[in-house]
Structure formats: structure tokens, C-alpha cells
Amino acid sequence: MSVKKYRRVLIFLMTSALLLTSFSPGPAAPPLKAVAATPLVPAASPVALHGKLQVSESRLTDCHGNSFQLYGMSTHGIAWFPQYVNRDTFRTLRDDWNTNCIRLALYTAEYNGYCSGGDPKELKKLIKNGVDYATELGMYVILDWHVLKDQDPNVYKTEALNFFHEMSALYRDYDNVLYEICNEPNSYATWDSIKSYAREIIPVIRANDEDAVIIVGTPTWSQDIHQAAASPLEYDNLLYALHFYAATHTDWLRQRLNTCLAQGLPVFVSEFGTCDASGNGSNDFQQAALWLELLDRYQISYCCWNLANKAETSSVISPDCHKICEWKPEELSETGRWISDYFRSHPAQ
Ligand code: IDC
């Protein structure tokens, strides 16, 4: 049964309940807050409270029309670390880390990527499991077509068209699924070539799910949002990706963000790291805090790279910890301790 259908049923029940309580004596019933209910979306979860999202006046908004911020973890490549596509992992991220979304990174080219030697069936199964777990927990989930080594998203455009066609048909009635159509175009991939790719992928998704929220990557590893601001795509419900790594990208990129926001560009930081752009090296938590405070001020959504125990700075779990959930502070990396604390201090959404 679809999320939308259950929502309609719930709205009917809520309306009936409100009518009943308004005619009965006694103390007023507490306000009913939930807007979505399904056996899969638990009451009081982020999706139950905020429902379907849309982009309105350059901001991500919830079903009440209020500005809404997604924040949480990005997986590492799901082919590399499939063990973290797990219900208990996501539950820990929701309940202990206080996050409301998860990004599923599906590499296209690297390491048994979807288009380069990986098993598309197995990888799609992982994506579907990930969406199921997120939905059961009432979390938002981003399907990230993780273009990186392939540089230009047009390289695997046919595979992308098929993938997004299939996924958007499956999730057309889900309020909690967002589509990220190209992680980080880079090198020779121009904004024009990304636009031409987007103009093919977006209509395929929208044919199934007419108001899906879609995140579009930008040139130079999703840093050149100014090019998108100068020449945006002609669709609604779009967000443009800005990625930063705190030890590499500092004030100059925040300035660019400020300028683009002033121009009305809707932005989503679908990936950031607290270390340098290699995903390794040392952390710069001072810069990371400056970034996240800025994003919180503008209610710009963000996902932290990465949920894994790889021996690299950006992985949040300690390399010698093999638990997939309920990590103690000493089982996290320095990055994991810092970002989980930051998430916990974030006002719940
Ligand atoms: C890195 C991973 C690393 C992996 C590599 C593959 O952290 O373990 O070997 O990819 O190429 C990005 C990318 C993201 C990178 C990350 C760090 O989106 O895939 O992950 N990064 O280099 N953009 C900027 C940094």
C-alpha cells in the first residue's frame, strides 16, 4: 500500500476524530500532528510529521509549507560496505544520532560500480532494502547516482535512464524518496553537458512521480553552483548540489554559497566531509563548524561522508569496530564522534 494512500486514510480518520472531539464535552484533544501514517511509517517519525517535501521559493519545505532541513549520513559506496544498509544501523542514526535522512551512494564507475562490473541486480536489491528500512523508520532517503571517476554523467546516461525509470516507478507513491541524479560531475563535464543529461533524466522520473524532489550535481565536483545560478534548469522541485570538504573548501566557497542563495538558488549539500577532499588527511572541525552553522542558519540540508569503518579520516566508524549499530564513542572515529555530537545538538526536526 502506498504512503499517499495511507496518508489519505489518516487524513480522513483525523478529520473524523476532530469532528467528533469538537462535538463532545470534556477537555480539548491534544493537537494531532502526524500527517502520514502507514504500517511502514511510524507515528512521530520525521516522515510522519513532515510528509511530502517540495521546493518552494528556493527552499526545501515540508507538507505544512514550512522550511525543512534534512540532515544525516551518506553511506560509503554500498557495493564496498553493504553491511551498513541495515535497519538497525538506520535506527541508530535516527534515534541515537538524531538524524532524519540517509543517502545511499551507488557508485557508477568505481569498485564494482553499477555500470562497471558490479552486479546491478544485487545493487538494486541493496537500494530497495535501504528504501524499505528508511521507510519503516520514517526517515527520508536519497538515491544517489554516484558519478565520480566517470566524470561526465553522460558516460553512463543509458544506465541512468533505466535506473531512474525503474526506481521512480517503484517509489512514485513514497513521500520520503529523493533522487540525486549525478553526485559529482568533474574535469571536462561542463554545466551545459550536465543540463543536457538532466533534461533527459528529470522527465523520466517525473513521468512516474510528477512532483519528485530531484538533486542535480554541478561542475567541478559539485562546487560550481554559481554556474547553475546563472543558468538554472527549467523545472520545479529541484535542488542543486554543493559539496565541501572542510579542510579544503573554506571561506571562498561559503561566499559563493551566500551569493547563490541571494540569487535564489535552491541548494542541498548532499555530501560534505570534515577533512580534506581526498576523504583522508586531517580534520578541520573549526571550518566544519563554520560550514554547518551557516547551513543551519539557512536551513540548508546536508549529508556527511561517510558511514563506514574504512581506515580513512572521513569514515565515521573506527576501523577496528565491526558493529553495525549502537556504537559507543570509543567505537567511532574522531570524525564519527564529532559529527554524531553535532547531529545530537541539532534541534530535532
Ligand atoms: C572516496 C572514498 C574512498 C574511495 C574513493 C573512490 O572516501 O574510500 O576509495 O572515494 O574514488 C568525493 C566523492 C566521494 C569520495 C570523497 C573522498 O563524492 O566518492 O569518496 N569525495 O575523496 N568528493 C569529494 C571527496
PDB file of N, CA and C and ligand atoms in Angstrom, residues 75-77 80-81 103 105 107 110-111 144 146-149 183-184 221-223 243-245 249 271-273 275-280 305-306 308 310-315, ligand 1:
ATOM      1  N   THR A  75      25.960   6.965   3.099  1.00  0.00           N
ATOM      2  CA  THR A  75      26.739   5.718   3.128  1.00  0.00           C
ATOM      3  C   THR A  75      28.034   5.957   2.355  1.00  0.00           C
ATOM      4  N   HIS A  76      28.998   5.088   2.527  1.00  0.00           N
ATOM      5  CA  HIS A  76      30.092   4.956   1.566  1.00  0.00           C
ATOM      6  C   HIS A  76      29.463   4.226   0.376  1.00  0.00           C
ATOM      7  N   GLY A  77      30.230   3.841  -0.618  1.00  0.00           N
ATOM      8  CA  GLY A  77      29.660   3.068  -1.724  1.00  0.00           C
ATOM      9  C   GLY A  77      28.983   1.807  -1.181  1.00  0.00           C
ATOM     10  N   TRP A  80      30.846  -1.422  -1.649  1.00  0.00           N
ATOM     11  CA  TRP A  80      32.005  -1.579  -0.769  1.00  0.00           C
ATOM     12  C   TRP A  80      31.558  -2.069   0.617  1.00  0.00           C
ATOM     13  N   PHE A  81      30.544  -1.360   1.140  1.00  0.00           N
ATOM     14  CA  PHE A  81      30.142  -1.576   2.537  1.00  0.00           C
ATOM     15  C   PHE A  81      28.643  -1.869   2.641  1.00  0.00           C
ATOM     16  N   ARG A 103      21.566   8.922   2.915  1.00  0.00           N
ATOM     17  CA  ARG A 103      21.855   8.958   1.467  1.00  0.00           C
ATOM     18  C   ARG A 103      22.512   7.637   1.086  1.00  0.00           C
ATOM     19  N   ALA A 105      24.694   5.808  -1.465  1.00  0.00           N
ATOM     20  CA  ALA A 105      25.637   6.139  -2.545  1.00  0.00           C
ATOM     21  C   ALA A 105      25.873   4.915  -3.433  1.00  0.00           C
ATOM     22  N   TYR A 107      27.857   3.954  -6.453  1.00  0.00           N
ATOM     23  CA  TYR A 107      28.909   4.335  -7.409  1.00  0.00           C
ATOM     24  C   TYR A 107      28.573   3.746  -8.779  1.00  0.00           C
ATOM     25  N   GLU A 110      33.432   3.249  -9.902  1.00  0.00           N
ATOM     26  CA  GLU A 110      34.464   2.652  -9.053  1.00  0.00           C
ATOM     27  C   GLU A 110      34.014   1.345  -8.405  1.00  0.00           C
ATOM     28  N   TYR A 111      34.959   0.549  -8.068  1.00  0.00           N
ATOM     29  CA  TYR A 111      34.820  -0.623  -7.198  1.00  0.00           C
ATOM     30  C   TYR A 111      33.498  -1.381  -7.387  1.00  0.00           C
ATOM     31  N   ASP A 144      21.394   8.140  -4.556  1.00  0.00           N
ATOM     32  CA  ASP A 144      22.499   8.918  -5.127  1.00  0.00           C
ATOM     33  C   ASP A 144      23.195   8.127  -6.233  1.00  0.00           C
ATOM     34  N   HIS A 146      26.100   7.839  -8.070  1.00  0.00           N
ATOM     35  CA  HIS A 146      27.355   8.422  -7.601  1.00  0.00           C
ATOM     36  C   HIS A 146      28.411   8.510  -8.710  1.00  0.00           C
ATOM     37  N   VAL A 147      28.171   9.448  -9.610  1.00  0.00           N
ATOM     38  CA  VAL A 147      29.145   9.731 -10.681  1.00  0.00           C
ATOM     39  C   VAL A 147      30.406  10.307 -10.054  1.00  0.00           C
ATOM     40  N   LEU A 148      31.550   9.747 -10.388  1.00  0.00           N
ATOM     41  CA  LEU A 148      32.810  10.318  -9.878  1.00  0.00           C
ATOM     42  C   LEU A 148      33.931  10.070 -10.894  1.00  0.00           C
ATOM     43  N   LYS A 149      34.446   8.831 -10.940  1.00  0.00           N
ATOM     44  CA  LYS A 149      35.544   8.554 -11.875  1.00  0.00           C
ATOM     45  C   LYS A 149      35.093   8.705 -13.325  1.00  0.00           C
ATOM     46  N   ASN A 183      26.161  12.613  -8.680  1.00  0.00           N
ATOM     47  CA  ASN A 183      26.901  13.064  -7.493  1.00  0.00           C
ATOM     48  C   ASN A 183      27.853  14.236  -7.776  1.00  0.00           C
ATOM     49  N   GLU A 184      28.910  13.965  -8.528  1.00  0.00           N
ATOM     50  CA  GLU A 184      29.926  14.999  -8.741  1.00  0.00           C
ATOM     51  C   GLU A 184      30.487  14.951 -10.156  1.00  0.00           C
ATOM     52  N   TRP A 221      33.199  18.776  -9.237  1.00  0.00           N
ATOM     53  CA  TRP A 221      32.876  18.008  -8.031  1.00  0.00           C
ATOM     54  C   TRP A 221      31.786  18.695  -7.192  1.00  0.00           C
ATOM     55  N   SER A 222      30.790  19.190  -7.891  1.00  0.00           N
ATOM     56  CA  SER A 222      29.644  19.851  -7.244  1.00  0.00           C
ATOM     57  C   SER A 222      30.049  21.050  -6.383  1.00  0.00           C
ATOM     58  N   GLN A 223      30.937  21.847  -6.948  1.00  0.00           N
ATOM     59  CA  GLN A 223      31.281  23.118  -6.290  1.00  0.00           C
ATOM     60  C   GLN A 223      30.774  24.327  -7.067  1.00  0.00           C
ATOM     61  N   HIS A 243      28.982  20.565  -2.687  1.00  0.00           N
ATOM     62  CA  HIS A 243      29.757  19.684  -1.809  1.00  0.00           C
ATOM     63  C   HIS A 243      30.979  20.428  -1.279  1.00  0.00           C
ATOM     64  N   PHE A 244      31.267  20.201  -0.002  1.00  0.00           N
ATOM     65  CA  PHE A 244      32.506  20.785   0.535  1.00  0.00           C
ATOM     66  C   PHE A 244      33.228  19.765   1.404  1.00  0.00           C
ATOM     67  N   TYR A 245      34.526  19.914   1.464  1.00  0.00           N
ATOM     68  CA  TYR A 245      35.373  19.177   2.403  1.00  0.00           C
ATOM     69  C   TYR A 245      36.100  20.244   3.216  1.00  0.00           C
ATOM     70  N   HIS A 249      37.872  23.270   1.338  1.00  0.00           N
ATOM     71  CA  HIS A 249      36.961  24.308   0.830  1.00  0.00           C
ATOM     72  C   HIS A 249      36.524  25.187   1.992  1.00  0.00           C
ATOM     73  N   GLU A 271      26.620  16.113   0.115  1.00  0.00           N
ATOM     74  CA  GLU A 271      27.819  15.439   0.645  1.00  0.00           C
ATOM     75  C   GLU A 271      28.784  16.484   1.176  1.00  0.00           C
ATOM     76  N   PHE A 272      29.303  16.227   2.368  1.00  0.00           N
ATOM     77  CA  PHE A 272      30.402  17.063   2.860  1.00  0.00           C
ATOM     78  C   PHE A 272      31.303  16.185   3.714  1.00  0.00           C
ATOM     79  N   GLY A 273      32.540  16.625   3.854  1.00  0.00           N
ATOM     80  CA  GLY A 273      33.471  15.931   4.742  1.00  0.00           C
ATOM     81  C   GLY A 273      34.052  16.926   5.726  1.00  0.00           C
ATOM     82  N   CYS A 275      37.097  16.538   6.716  1.00  0.00           N
ATOM     83  CA  CYS A 275      38.543  16.512   6.430  1.00  0.00           C
ATOM     84  C   CYS A 275      38.811  17.146   5.064  1.00  0.00           C
ATOM     85  N   ASP A 276      39.902  16.734   4.393  1.00  0.00           N
ATOM     86  CA  ASP A 276      40.168  17.331   3.081  1.00  0.00           C
ATOM     87  C   ASP A 276      39.511  16.516   1.970  1.00  0.00           C
ATOM     88  N   ALA A 277      39.605  17.041   0.755  1.00  0.00           N
ATOM     89  CA  ALA A 277      38.814  16.487  -0.352  1.00  0.00           C
ATOM     90  C   ALA A 277      39.220  15.084  -0.773  1.00  0.00           C
ATOM     91  N   SER A 278      40.344  14.595  -0.231  1.00  0.00           N
ATOM     92  CA  SER A 278      40.728  13.211  -0.540  1.00  0.00           C
ATOM     93  C   SER A 278      39.896  12.235   0.298  1.00  0.00           C
ATOM     94  N   GLY A 279      39.188  12.764   1.286  1.00  0.00           N
ATOM     95  CA  GLY A 279      38.461  11.882   2.216  1.00  0.00           C
ATOM     96  C   GLY A 279      39.373  11.399   3.331  1.00  0.00           C
ATOM     97  N   ASN A 280      40.607  11.889   3.277  1.00  0.00           N
ATOM     98  CA  ASN A 280      41.614  11.464   4.253  1.00  0.00           C
ATOM     99  C   ASN A 280      42.333  12.708   4.768  1.00  0.00           C
ATOM    100  N   TRP A 305      29.754  12.560   4.649  1.00  0.00           N
ATOM    101  CA  TRP A 305      30.510  11.441   4.084  1.00  0.00           C
ATOM    102  C   TRP A 305      31.480  10.942   5.138  1.00  0.00           C
ATOM    103  N   ASN A 306      31.537   9.699   5.571  1.00  0.00           N
ATOM    104  CA  ASN A 306      30.806   8.546   5.111  1.00  0.00           C
ATOM    105  C   ASN A 306      30.596   7.530   6.230  1.00  0.00           C
ATOM    106  N   ALA A 308      31.042   4.249   7.273  1.00  0.00           N
ATOM    107  CA  ALA A 308      31.816   3.020   7.063  1.00  0.00           C
ATOM    108  C   ALA A 308      32.933   2.964   8.097  1.00  0.00           C
ATOM    109  N   LYS A 310      36.093   2.215   7.081  1.00  0.00           N
ATOM    110  CA  LYS A 310      37.326   2.205   6.298  1.00  0.00           C
ATOM    111  C   LYS A 310      38.411   2.992   7.050  1.00  0.00           C
ATOM    112  N   ALA A 311      39.653   2.583   6.865  1.00  0.00           N
ATOM    113  CA  ALA A 311      40.745   3.297   7.529  1.00  0.00           C
ATOM    114  C   ALA A 311      41.051   4.580   6.769  1.00  0.00           C
ATOM    115  N   GLU A 312      40.136   5.520   6.840  1.00  0.00           N
ATOM    116  CA  GLU A 312      40.345   6.849   6.247  1.00  0.00           C
ATOM    117  C   GLU A 312      39.611   7.853   7.132  1.00  0.00           C
ATOM    118  N   THR A 313      40.090   9.083   7.119  1.00  0.00           N
ATOM    119  CA  THR A 313      39.587  10.070   8.072  1.00  0.00           C
ATOM    120  C   THR A 313      38.080  10.272   7.986  1.00  0.00           C
ATOM    121  N   SER A 314      37.542  10.242   6.763  1.00  0.00           N
ATOM    122  CA  SER A 314      36.123  10.584   6.621  1.00  0.00           C
ATOM    123  C   SER A 314      35.172   9.487   7.095  1.00  0.00           C
ATOM    124  N   SER A 315      35.657   8.267   7.285  1.00  0.00           N
ATOM    125  CA  SER A 315      34.772   7.203   7.785  1.00  0.00           C
ATOM    126  C   SER A 315      34.451   7.453   9.250  1.00  0.00           C
TER     127      SER A 315
HETATM  128  C1  IDC B   1      36.095   8.378  -1.713  1.00  0.00           C
HETATM  129  C2  IDC B   1      36.106   7.395  -0.581  1.00  0.00           C
HETATM  130  C3  IDC B   1      37.246   6.434  -0.742  1.00  0.00           C
HETATM  131  C4  IDC B   1      37.168   5.788  -2.115  1.00  0.00           C
HETATM  132  C5  IDC B   1      37.087   6.845  -3.200  1.00  0.00           C
HETATM  133  C6  IDC B   1      36.869   6.232  -4.575  1.00  0.00           C
HETATM  134  O1  IDC B   1      36.163   8.092   0.647  1.00  0.00           O
HETATM  135  O2  IDC B   1      37.234   5.439   0.275  1.00  0.00           O
HETATM  136  O3  IDC B   1      38.317   4.989  -2.314  1.00  0.00           O
HETATM  137  O4  IDC B   1      36.015   7.722  -2.951  1.00  0.00           O
HETATM  138  O5  IDC B   1      37.127   7.139  -5.576  1.00  0.00           O
HETATM  139  C7  IDC B   1      34.061  12.890  -3.043  1.00  0.00           C
HETATM  140  C8  IDC B   1      33.286  11.764  -3.586  1.00  0.00           C
HETATM  141  C9  IDC B   1      33.439  10.527  -2.748  1.00  0.00           C
HETATM  142  C10 IDC B   1      34.872  10.366  -2.275  1.00  0.00           C
HETATM  143  C11 IDC B   1      35.200  11.535  -1.342  1.00  0.00           C
HETATM  144  C12 IDC B   1      36.592  11.490  -0.757  1.00  0.00           C
HETATM  145  O6  IDC B   1      31.921  12.062  -3.791  1.00  0.00           O
HETATM  146  O7  IDC B   1      33.046   9.422  -3.524  1.00  0.00           O
HETATM  147  O8  IDC B   1      34.940   9.168  -1.560  1.00  0.00           O
HETATM  148  N1  IDC B   1      34.972  12.788  -2.064  1.00  0.00           N
HETATM  149  O9  IDC B   1      37.552  11.517  -1.779  1.00  0.00           O
HETATM  150  N2  IDC B   1      34.016  14.147  -3.430  1.00  0.00           N
HETATM  151  C13 IDC B   1      34.932  14.843  -2.740  1.00  0.00           C
HETATM  152  C14 IDC B   1      35.543  13.991  -1.859  1.00  0.00           C
END
